Amino acid sequence: MFVAYNNDSISSALKLMEKFIQHFNLTNTKPCEGLYHQGRLCVFDVDFTNTGATDPFVSANWAVFVPLEWYAKTVPWVMQNRGDQDILVHPNSGAEVSDHTRWALWMGDKWPLNSASFTNQTVF
């Protein structure tokens, strides 16, 4: 996640995303589609608009879908390369509130979330 009105933070976040894409050989792959069950390591398009009253995040953000078989490689890499960026790692079980709160891992500062915006509470 990064703060959309802070140019230094935006630049840093986008550099981290590019570094991630390069490191994990995702340069020529399609972006993730939908929210669940990608079946592959992929990066979502950057969301510069996900900051309204009906959105879960208080900031624009970029995200990656990490299948379980990639978790042990990607999460430590992000921990070691995130710099000053605050990072949210969470499961995608379908129980959106629990995924983003009770079951989440934060690197850096924990940010507030608008959990009222989540609609699905069923674990897949």
Short mmCIF file of C-alpha atoms in Angstrom, two decimals:
data_model
loop_
_atom_site.label_atom_id
_atom_site.label_comp_id
_atom_site.label_asym_id
_atom_site.label_seq_id
_atom_site.Cartn_x
_atom_site.Cartn_y
_atom_site.Cartn_z
CA MET A 1 0.00 0.00 0.00
CA PHE A 2 1.14 3.51 -0.51
CA VAL A 3 -0.21 6.98 0.15
CA ALA A 4 -1.47 8.38 -3.13
CA TYR A 5 -0.80 12.04 -2.31
CA ASN A 6 2.86 11.53 -1.34
CA ASN A 7 5.07 11.44 -4.46
CA ASP A 8 8.04 9.91 -2.61
CA SER A 9 5.87 7.09 -1.28
CA ILE A 10 4.31 6.46 -4.69
CA SER A 11 7.73 6.32 -6.32
CA SER A 12 9.08 3.97 -3.65
CA ALA A 13 6.05 1.67 -3.86
CA LEU A 14 6.17 1.47 -7.65
CA LYS A 15 9.93 0.76 -7.54
CA LEU A 16 9.27 -2.08 -5.08
CA MET A 17 6.60 -3.46 -7.41
CA GLU A 18 8.98 -3.31 -10.39
CA LYS A 19 11.72 -4.97 -8.36
CA PHE A 20 9.26 -7.73 -7.35
CA ILE A 21 8.17 -8.23 -10.97
CA GLN A 22 11.78 -8.46 -12.13
CA HIS A 23 12.92 -10.73 -9.29
CA PHE A 24 10.09 -13.23 -9.78
CA ASN A 25 10.17 -13.13 -13.61
CA LEU A 26 6.68 -11.67 -14.04
CA THR A 27 7.64 -9.08 -16.66
CA ASN A 28 5.80 -10.67 -19.58
CA THR A 29 2.87 -12.18 -17.71
CA LYS A 30 -0.75 -11.08 -17.71
CA PRO A 31 -2.02 -9.19 -14.65
CA CYS A 32 -4.19 -11.04 -12.15
CA GLU A 33 -7.89 -11.25 -13.06
CA GLY A 34 -10.63 -11.25 -10.41
CA LEU A 35 -9.86 -11.52 -6.71
CA TYR A 36 -9.65 -15.23 -5.98
CA HIS A 37 -8.03 -18.44 -7.20
CA GLN A 38 -5.54 -17.11 -9.74
CA GLY A 39 -3.67 -20.43 -9.81
CA ARG A 40 -0.40 -18.59 -10.44
CA LEU A 41 1.84 -15.87 -9.03
CA CYS A 42 0.61 -12.63 -10.58
CA VAL A 43 0.44 -8.89 -9.96
CA PHE A 44 -2.82 -6.95 -9.98
CA ASP A 45 -3.02 -3.67 -11.84
CA VAL A 46 -2.14 -0.71 -9.59
CA ASP A 47 -5.27 0.66 -7.94
CA PHE A 48 -4.98 4.43 -7.62
CA THR A 49 -8.73 4.82 -6.90
CA ASN A 50 -9.41 2.37 -4.05
CA THR A 51 -9.73 5.10 -1.41
CA GLY A 52 -13.42 6.04 -1.20
CA ALA A 53 -15.94 5.50 1.57
CA THR A 54 -16.98 2.14 0.08
CA ASP A 55 -13.44 0.86 -0.38
CA PRO A 56 -11.49 -1.19 2.20
CA PHE A 57 -8.19 0.69 1.93
CA VAL A 58 -7.36 4.24 2.96
CA SER A 59 -4.70 4.49 0.26
CA ALA A 60 -4.03 3.54 -3.31
CA ASN A 61 -2.24 0.19 -3.51
CA TRP A 62 -0.66 -2.52 -5.58
CA ALA A 63 -1.12 -6.20 -4.86
CA VAL A 64 0.13 -9.65 -5.74
CA PHE A 65 -1.69 -12.98 -5.67
CA VAL A 66 0.67 -15.45 -4.01
CA PRO A 67 -0.21 -19.15 -4.30
CA LEU A 68 0.83 -21.20 -1.26
CA GLU A 69 3.74 -22.77 -3.13
CA TRP A 70 5.22 -19.27 -3.62
CA TYR A 71 4.65 -17.97 -0.07
CA ALA A 72 8.02 -19.07 1.38
CA LYS A 73 9.88 -17.33 -1.44
CA THR A 74 7.87 -14.14 -1.87
CA VAL A 75 7.02 -13.06 1.69
CA PRO A 76 10.62 -13.13 3.02
CA TRP A 77 11.75 -11.32 -0.14
CA VAL A 78 9.18 -8.56 0.48
CA MET A 79 10.21 -8.39 4.16
CA GLN A 80 13.81 -7.82 3.14
CA ASN A 81 13.14 -5.40 0.28
CA ARG A 82 10.16 -3.30 1.40
CA GLY A 83 12.21 -0.36 2.68
CA ASP A 84 9.83 2.04 4.45
CA GLN A 85 6.71 0.65 2.76
CA ASP A 86 3.96 -0.76 4.97
CA ILE A 87 2.80 -4.11 3.64
CA LEU A 88 -0.34 -6.15 4.30
CA VAL A 89 -0.18 -9.90 3.65
CA HIS A 90 -3.47 -11.77 4.00
CA PRO A 91 -5.16 -14.99 2.93
CA ASN A 92 -7.92 -15.00 0.32
CA SER A 93 -10.25 -17.47 1.99
CA GLY A 94 -13.39 -15.54 1.08
CA ALA A 95 -14.02 -14.38 4.65
CA GLU A 96 -12.92 -10.85 3.73
CA VAL A 97 -13.05 -9.22 7.18
CA SER A 98 -11.11 -12.02 8.89
CA ASP A 99 -8.71 -12.29 5.92
CA HIS A 100 -7.81 -8.59 6.24
CA THR A 101 -7.88 -8.31 10.06
CA ARG A 102 -7.64 -11.41 12.30
CA TRP A 103 -5.62 -13.52 9.87
CA ALA A 104 -3.45 -10.74 8.39
CA LEU A 105 0.27 -10.10 8.69
CA TRP A 106 1.57 -6.52 8.63
CA MET A 107 5.10 -5.45 7.82
CA GLY A 108 5.73 -1.94 9.11
CA ASP A 109 2.79 0.07 10.43
CA LYS A 110 -0.70 -1.39 10.58
CA TRP A 111 -3.12 0.81 8.63
CA PRO A 112 -6.83 1.29 9.31
CA LEU A 113 -9.20 -0.58 7.03
CA ASN A 114 -12.84 0.05 6.22
CA SER A 115 -14.07 -3.46 7.01
CA ALA A 116 -17.69 -2.39 6.41
CA SER A 117 -16.88 -2.40 2.68
CA PHE A 118 -16.31 -6.16 2.60
CA THR A 119 -19.29 -8.16 1.42
CA ASN A 120 -18.23 -11.79 1.36
CA GLN A 121 -17.85 -13.62 4.69
CA THR A 122 -17.90 -17.21 3.47
CA VAL A 123 -14.70 -19.26 3.55
CA PHE A 124 -14.22 -21.06 0.24
#
